[in-house]
Short mmCIF file of C-alpha atoms in Angstrom, two decimals:
data_model
loop_
_atom_site.label_atom_id
_atom_site.label_comp_id
_atom_site.label_asym_id
_atom_site.label_seq_id
_atom_site.Cartn_x
_atom_site.Cartn_y
_atom_site.Cartn_z
CA MET A 45 24.14 12.75 -66.41
CA THR A 46 26.02 14.70 -69.01
CA ASP A 47 24.23 12.74 -72.08
CA THR A 48 20.56 13.73 -71.38
CA GLU A 49 18.99 17.40 -71.99
CA PRO A 50 16.69 19.01 -70.79
CA ASP A 51 14.12 20.46 -73.02
CA PRO A 52 15.33 24.08 -74.31
CA GLY A 53 12.86 26.48 -72.50
CA ALA A 54 12.23 24.03 -69.26
CA VAL A 55 14.33 25.01 -66.41
CA PRO A 56 17.74 25.18 -67.20
CA TRP A 57 20.15 22.36 -66.30
CA LEU A 58 23.07 23.08 -63.46
CA SER A 59 25.78 25.08 -64.70
CA ALA A 60 28.91 22.46 -64.42
CA GLU A 61 30.08 25.10 -60.77
CA GLU A 62 26.16 24.27 -59.84
CA GLN A 63 26.08 20.68 -60.87
CA HIS A 64 30.15 20.28 -59.16
CA SER A 65 28.59 22.24 -56.20
CA TRP A 66 25.73 20.35 -55.52
CA ARG A 67 27.23 16.83 -56.12
CA ALA A 68 29.11 17.88 -52.75
CA PHE A 69 26.55 18.27 -50.78
CA VAL A 70 24.47 15.22 -51.62
CA ARG A 71 27.36 14.02 -51.14
CA MET A 72 27.62 15.32 -47.66
CA HIS A 73 24.62 14.46 -47.07
CA LEU A 74 24.65 10.52 -47.19
CA LYS A 75 27.61 10.78 -46.32
CA LEU A 76 27.45 12.07 -42.84
CA SER A 77 23.66 10.56 -42.67
CA ALA A 78 25.23 7.12 -42.94
CA ARG A 79 27.99 7.58 -40.37
CA LEU A 80 25.56 9.25 -37.96
CA ALA A 81 23.34 6.67 -37.66
CA ALA A 82 25.61 4.17 -37.97
CA ASP A 83 27.29 5.29 -34.99
CA LEU A 84 24.42 5.93 -33.57
CA GLN A 85 23.31 1.85 -33.64
CA ALA A 86 26.49 0.53 -32.34
CA GLN A 87 26.94 2.78 -29.33
CA SER A 88 23.30 3.08 -27.91
CA GLY A 89 21.51 1.16 -30.64
CA LEU A 90 19.25 4.28 -31.29
CA SER A 91 17.75 4.40 -34.84
CA PRO A 92 18.11 8.38 -36.17
CA ALA A 93 14.32 8.48 -35.60
CA ASP A 94 14.30 6.94 -31.81
CA PHE A 95 16.62 9.42 -31.03
CA GLU A 96 14.77 12.32 -32.90
CA VAL A 97 11.81 11.25 -31.50
CA LEU A 98 13.68 11.43 -27.77
CA VAL A 99 15.16 14.68 -28.38
CA ALA A 100 11.63 15.97 -28.07
CA LEU A 101 10.66 14.63 -26.17
CA THR A 102 13.28 15.81 -23.13
CA ASP A 103 12.90 19.72 -24.79
CA VAL A 104 9.10 19.42 -23.69
CA PRO A 105 7.69 19.13 -20.06
CA GLU A 106 7.52 17.09 -18.28
CA GLY A 107 8.37 15.09 -21.62
CA ARG A 108 5.78 14.76 -22.76
CA VAL A 109 3.40 16.51 -25.21
CA ARG A 110 0.90 15.76 -27.48
CA PHE A 111 1.35 13.47 -30.18
CA GLN A 112 -0.31 16.09 -32.96
CA ASP A 113 2.01 18.15 -31.65
CA LEU A 114 4.50 15.90 -31.89
CA ALA A 115 4.43 15.39 -35.55
CA LYS A 116 4.01 18.62 -36.53
CA GLY A 117 6.98 19.56 -33.50
CA ILE A 118 9.69 17.46 -36.36
CA ASP A 119 7.42 17.78 -38.90
CA TRP A 120 6.35 13.95 -39.61
CA GLU A 121 3.04 12.54 -40.50
CA GLN A 122 0.75 11.35 -38.59
CA SER A 123 1.40 7.72 -39.15
CA ARG A 124 4.38 7.53 -39.56
CA LEU A 125 5.02 9.38 -35.80
CA SER A 126 2.05 6.46 -34.72
CA HIS A 127 3.89 3.77 -35.53
CA GLN A 128 7.90 4.68 -34.71
CA ILE A 129 5.93 5.10 -31.16
CA ARG A 130 3.82 2.10 -31.04
CA ARG A 131 7.69 0.30 -31.96
CA MET A 132 9.98 2.19 -28.96
CA ALA A 133 6.38 1.95 -26.18
CA LYS A 134 7.40 -1.39 -27.06
CA ARG A 135 11.36 -0.69 -25.58
CA ASP A 136 9.31 1.12 -22.90
CA LEU A 137 11.06 4.09 -24.22
CA VAL A 138 8.39 6.44 -24.31
CA ALA A 139 4.12 5.65 -23.44
CA ARG A 140 1.56 6.84 -24.96
CA GLU A 141 -1.04 8.44 -22.58
CA GLU A 142 -4.90 8.42 -23.36
CA CYS A 143 -6.50 11.69 -22.19
CA GLU A 144 -9.88 11.09 -23.62
CA GLU A 145 -11.76 13.28 -21.51
CA ASP A 146 -10.94 16.91 -23.26
CA GLY A 147 -11.09 15.33 -26.17
CA ARG A 148 -7.90 16.31 -28.12
CA GLY A 149 -6.47 12.84 -27.75
CA ALA A 150 -2.98 11.44 -26.75
CA TYR A 151 0.04 12.26 -24.83
CA VAL A 152 3.24 10.72 -25.70
CA ALA A 153 5.85 11.08 -22.37
CA ILE A 154 9.42 9.95 -22.32
CA SER A 155 9.27 6.74 -19.87
CA GLY A 156 12.64 6.46 -17.25
CA HIS A 157 14.22 4.32 -19.25
CA GLY A 158 13.63 6.29 -22.32
CA ARG A 159 14.87 9.41 -20.46
CA ALA A 160 17.95 7.37 -19.09
CA VAL A 161 18.44 6.02 -22.82
CA ILE A 162 18.77 9.03 -24.51
CA GLY A 163 21.24 10.46 -21.43
CA ALA A 164 24.01 7.83 -22.43
CA ALA A 165 23.53 8.32 -25.75
CA ALA A 166 23.51 11.81 -26.09
CA PRO A 167 26.38 12.89 -25.32
CA LYS A 168 28.35 10.50 -27.64
CA HIS A 169 25.92 11.50 -30.23
CA VAL A 170 27.70 14.94 -29.49
CA ALA A 171 31.04 13.57 -29.14
CA THR A 172 30.26 12.16 -33.51
CA VAL A 173 29.29 15.69 -34.08
CA ARG A 174 31.77 17.02 -32.81
CA ARG A 175 33.85 15.22 -34.38
CA LEU A 176 33.08 14.59 -38.23
CA VAL A 177 30.79 18.00 -38.35
CA LEU A 178 32.45 21.00 -35.98
CA ASP A 179 35.88 19.55 -35.42
CA GLY A 180 36.29 20.15 -39.83
CA LEU A 181 35.43 23.23 -40.10
CA THR A 182 36.23 26.99 -38.51
CA PRO A 183 34.07 28.43 -36.31
CA GLU A 184 32.84 30.99 -38.50
CA GLU A 185 32.42 28.00 -41.13
CA PHE A 186 29.49 26.62 -38.66
CA ALA A 187 28.23 29.94 -38.12
CA GLU A 188 27.68 29.63 -42.19
CA LEU A 189 26.52 26.80 -42.59
CA GLY A 190 24.04 27.14 -39.76
CA ARG A 191 23.02 30.07 -41.35
CA LEU A 192 22.48 28.38 -44.74
CA SER A 193 20.76 25.78 -42.99
CA ALA A 194 18.17 28.12 -41.67
CA LYS A 195 17.72 30.23 -44.79
CA LEU A 196 16.95 26.47 -47.01
CA ALA A 197 14.90 25.22 -44.15
CA ASP A 198 11.91 27.84 -44.21
CA ARG A 199 12.29 27.83 -47.81
CA ILE A 200 11.58 24.48 -48.16
CA ASP A 201 8.92 24.66 -45.37
CA ARG A 202 6.88 28.00 -47.49
CA ALA A 203 6.91 26.33 -50.82
CA GLU A 204 4.42 24.94 -52.00
CA PRO A 205 3.88 20.48 -51.44
CA MET B 132 18.46 18.66 -24.91
CA THR B 133 18.40 20.45 -22.32
CA ASP B 134 18.51 19.14 -18.44
CA THR B 135 20.45 16.51 -20.03
CA GLU B 136 25.02 17.65 -19.03
CA PRO B 137 27.70 15.24 -20.54
CA ASP B 138 30.34 14.03 -17.29
CA PRO B 139 32.69 15.86 -16.66
CA GLY B 140 36.22 15.33 -18.59
CA ALA B 141 33.95 14.23 -21.65
CA VAL B 142 33.20 16.02 -24.74
CA PRO B 143 32.41 19.59 -24.34
CA TRP B 144 28.66 19.98 -24.63
CA LEU B 145 27.79 22.49 -27.99
CA SER B 146 27.29 26.05 -27.25
CA ALA B 147 23.81 27.11 -27.62
CA GLU B 148 25.54 29.42 -30.91
CA GLU B 149 26.77 26.37 -32.03
CA GLN B 150 22.86 23.83 -30.25
CA HIS B 151 21.41 26.82 -33.05
CA SER B 152 23.37 26.18 -35.93
CA TRP B 153 23.76 21.94 -35.56
CA ARG B 154 19.86 22.28 -35.52
CA ALA B 155 19.18 23.92 -38.89
CA PHE B 156 21.31 22.28 -40.16
CA VAL B 157 19.66 18.83 -39.37
CA ARG B 158 16.60 20.47 -39.63
CA MET B 159 17.40 22.07 -43.38
CA HIS B 160 18.75 18.46 -43.63
CA LEU B 161 15.58 16.05 -43.05
CA LYS B 162 12.88 18.84 -44.45
CA LEU B 163 15.84 18.43 -47.71
CA SER B 164 15.61 14.60 -48.28
CA ALA B 165 12.00 13.81 -47.03
CA ARG B 166 11.37 17.17 -49.87
CA LEU B 167 12.87 15.57 -53.04
CA ALA B 168 11.94 11.81 -52.09
CA ALA B 169 8.42 12.71 -51.88
CA ASP B 170 9.11 15.34 -55.44
CA LEU B 171 11.02 12.63 -56.51
CA GLN B 172 8.76 9.54 -56.58
CA ALA B 173 5.23 11.92 -57.16
CA GLN B 174 6.71 13.00 -60.73
CA SER B 175 9.10 9.72 -62.20
CA GLY B 176 8.06 7.00 -59.79
CA LEU B 177 11.89 6.32 -58.50
CA SER B 178 13.04 6.06 -55.09
CA PRO B 179 15.81 8.41 -54.70
CA ALA B 180 18.05 5.44 -54.04
CA ASP B 181 17.15 4.39 -57.82
CA PHE B 182 17.23 7.55 -58.46
CA GLU B 183 21.52 7.97 -57.33
CA VAL B 184 22.13 4.40 -59.50
CA LEU B 185 21.04 5.66 -62.42
CA VAL B 186 23.02 8.42 -62.43
CA ALA B 187 26.04 6.94 -61.49
CA LEU B 188 24.85 3.82 -64.94
CA THR B 189 24.93 7.25 -67.08
CA ASP B 190 27.65 8.85 -65.47
CA VAL B 191 30.57 5.38 -67.27
CA PRO B 192 30.63 5.00 -70.54
CA GLU B 193 28.34 2.60 -72.39
CA GLY B 194 26.57 3.01 -68.88
CA ARG B 195 27.89 -0.52 -67.50
CA VAL B 196 30.03 -0.71 -64.66
CA ARG B 197 31.53 -3.76 -62.47
CA PHE B 198 29.25 -4.04 -59.40
CA GLN B 199 32.37 -3.46 -56.65
CA ASP B 200 32.97 -0.85 -58.72
CA LEU B 201 29.41 1.09 -58.65
CA ALA B 202 28.99 -0.32 -54.90
CA LYS B 203 32.58 1.87 -53.97
CA GLY B 204 31.45 4.45 -56.39
CA ILE B 205 27.93 5.41 -54.42
CA ASP B 206 29.59 4.75 -51.26
CA TRP B 207 27.39 1.69 -50.63
CA GLU B 208 27.46 -1.74 -48.80
CA GLN B 209 28.09 -4.42 -51.39
CA SER B 210 24.61 -6.26 -49.47
CA ARG B 211 22.47 -3.45 -49.95
CA LEU B 212 23.31 -2.72 -54.02
CA SER B 213 22.58 -5.83 -54.43
CA HIS B 214 19.50 -5.79 -53.19
CA GLN B 215 18.64 -2.55 -54.60
CA ILE B 216 19.73 -4.02 -57.80
CA ARG B 217 17.41 -7.33 -57.82
CA ARG B 218 14.85 -4.79 -56.97
CA MET B 219 15.02 -2.10 -60.15
CA ALA B 220 16.22 -4.94 -61.89
CA LYS B 221 13.33 -6.45 -62.20
CA ARG B 222 11.93 -3.29 -63.20
CA ASP B 223 14.11 -2.97 -66.05
CA LEU B 224 15.81 -0.18 -64.91
CA VAL B 225 19.04 -2.25 -65.14
CA ALA B 226 19.88 -5.55 -66.51
CA ARG B 227 23.43 -7.92 -64.15
CA GLU B 228 25.92 -9.56 -66.61
CA GLU B 229 27.87 -11.81 -65.68
CA CYS B 230 31.43 -11.26 -66.58
CA GLU B 231 32.65 -14.63 -65.28
CA GLU B 232 36.04 -15.09 -68.30
CA ASP B 233 38.04 -13.08 -66.06
CA GLY B 234 37.17 -13.39 -62.93
CA ARG B 235 36.01 -10.19 -61.47
CA GLY B 236 32.77 -10.25 -61.50
CA ALA B 237 29.06 -9.19 -62.70
CA TYR B 238 28.68 -5.97 -64.66
CA VAL B 239 26.14 -3.63 -64.04
CA ALA B 240 24.02 -2.54 -66.72
CA ILE B 241 21.53 0.85 -67.23
CA SER B 242 18.84 -0.47 -69.72
CA GLY B 243 16.97 1.32 -72.38
CA HIS B 244 14.40 1.94 -70.65
CA GLY B 245 16.17 2.89 -67.54
CA ARG B 246 17.83 6.26 -69.90
CA ALA B 247 14.15 7.14 -70.86
CA VAL B 248 13.10 6.71 -67.27
CA ILE B 249 16.24 9.13 -65.92
CA GLY B 250 15.87 11.24 -69.06
CA ALA B 251 12.58 12.11 -67.85
CA ALA B 252 12.93 12.55 -64.48
CA ALA B 253 16.62 14.20 -64.48
CA PRO B 254 15.26 17.45 -65.62
CA LYS B 255 12.53 17.85 -62.80
CA HIS B 256 14.13 17.06 -60.20
CA VAL B 257 16.77 19.04 -61.22
CA ALA B 258 13.57 21.90 -61.84
CA THR B 259 13.27 21.16 -57.80
CA VAL B 260 16.59 21.26 -57.10
CA ARG B 261 16.21 24.63 -58.21
CA ARG B 262 13.19 26.25 -56.75
CA LEU B 263 13.74 24.48 -53.59
CA VAL B 264 18.08 25.06 -53.58
CA LEU B 265 19.10 26.93 -55.89
CA ASP B 266 16.84 30.25 -55.80
CA GLY B 267 17.13 30.69 -52.46
CA LEU B 268 20.80 31.18 -51.91
CA THR B 269 23.23 33.71 -54.14
CA PRO B 270 25.77 32.01 -56.39
CA GLU B 271 27.66 32.78 -53.58
CA GLU B 272 26.27 30.94 -50.98
CA PHE B 273 25.50 28.08 -52.74
CA ALA B 274 29.19 28.16 -53.76
CA GLU B 275 29.94 28.30 -50.32
CA LEU B 276 27.38 25.63 -49.14
CA GLY B 277 29.26 23.72 -52.05
CA ARG B 278 32.61 24.10 -50.57
CA LEU B 279 31.74 23.77 -47.05
CA SER B 280 29.69 20.28 -47.95
CA ALA B 281 33.52 18.99 -49.81
CA LYS B 282 35.42 19.77 -47.18
CA LEU B 283 32.61 17.85 -44.66
CA ALA B 284 33.14 14.54 -46.45
CA ASP B 285 35.85 14.69 -47.72
CA ARG B 286 36.81 14.64 -44.01
CA ILE B 287 34.66 11.67 -43.43
CA ASP B 288 36.12 9.52 -45.59
CA ARG B 289 39.22 10.15 -43.85
CA ALA B 290 37.22 9.56 -39.79
CA GLU B 291 37.94 6.36 -38.54
CA PRO B 292 34.71 3.95 -39.09
#
């Protein structure tokens, strides 16, 4: 993108140094997400979305949570989560439990099979994360990456859509 | 993932502090990629994949590059790029130019329309990136994020698949 300049008065283009950093950041994200997804699929037969939902369900008491709270917790559109849960229920990873008496909607619960699958997948995923990320940085660098990430995630949460 | 422990002797689980950093990193990544994709689509009608290909094509002389070199440059499987180029060609963003005389395969070239689209999209994308990322960090923090990203991307490149 060297031959396209914004209007004068518009938001300033990235400087060469900023562009260098931004491209490194994008490159890292693309490579890391592709690799983590490939390893997760090959080792455990899970997509990143499957993994995210199963982890969220092992984080709550009894492995069950209201559908709406799950959507909010993992920051997904309800329609996307609804499709995902339907697919995961077919594979017996989760179950959708209707709960009409209190009028506050359905629960999603992890199944026994889901617990076994995530229990086997998680250590392999941790090994990949260690190998690709933590082992490549000093503890101080990894902590700094976490701090900068939290700062950005909070900013994005506060930004107008 | 509090109730699942790896086998003794396996790769050690993340410490509480490491897990905190890793989750912040994953949260940032998910939020940022979702937001960038939504803004790009809303402002310019482009997917992140469209954007990545168009940027890669504006980076090369004459806006054309061999298909295989493009796949390598953006680190995509050839089959994925092939589908993507077919879809983008239908929208007149790029053209596939056969070049059989030298036996080294086809070129992909950005079209005039593709140049106009990326020329209009890029400044808006830069504004989003500034607002969500650069404006939320000090220049030193952003440079550090770039440095850590480059370090990780290089490590992932070197890691066995």
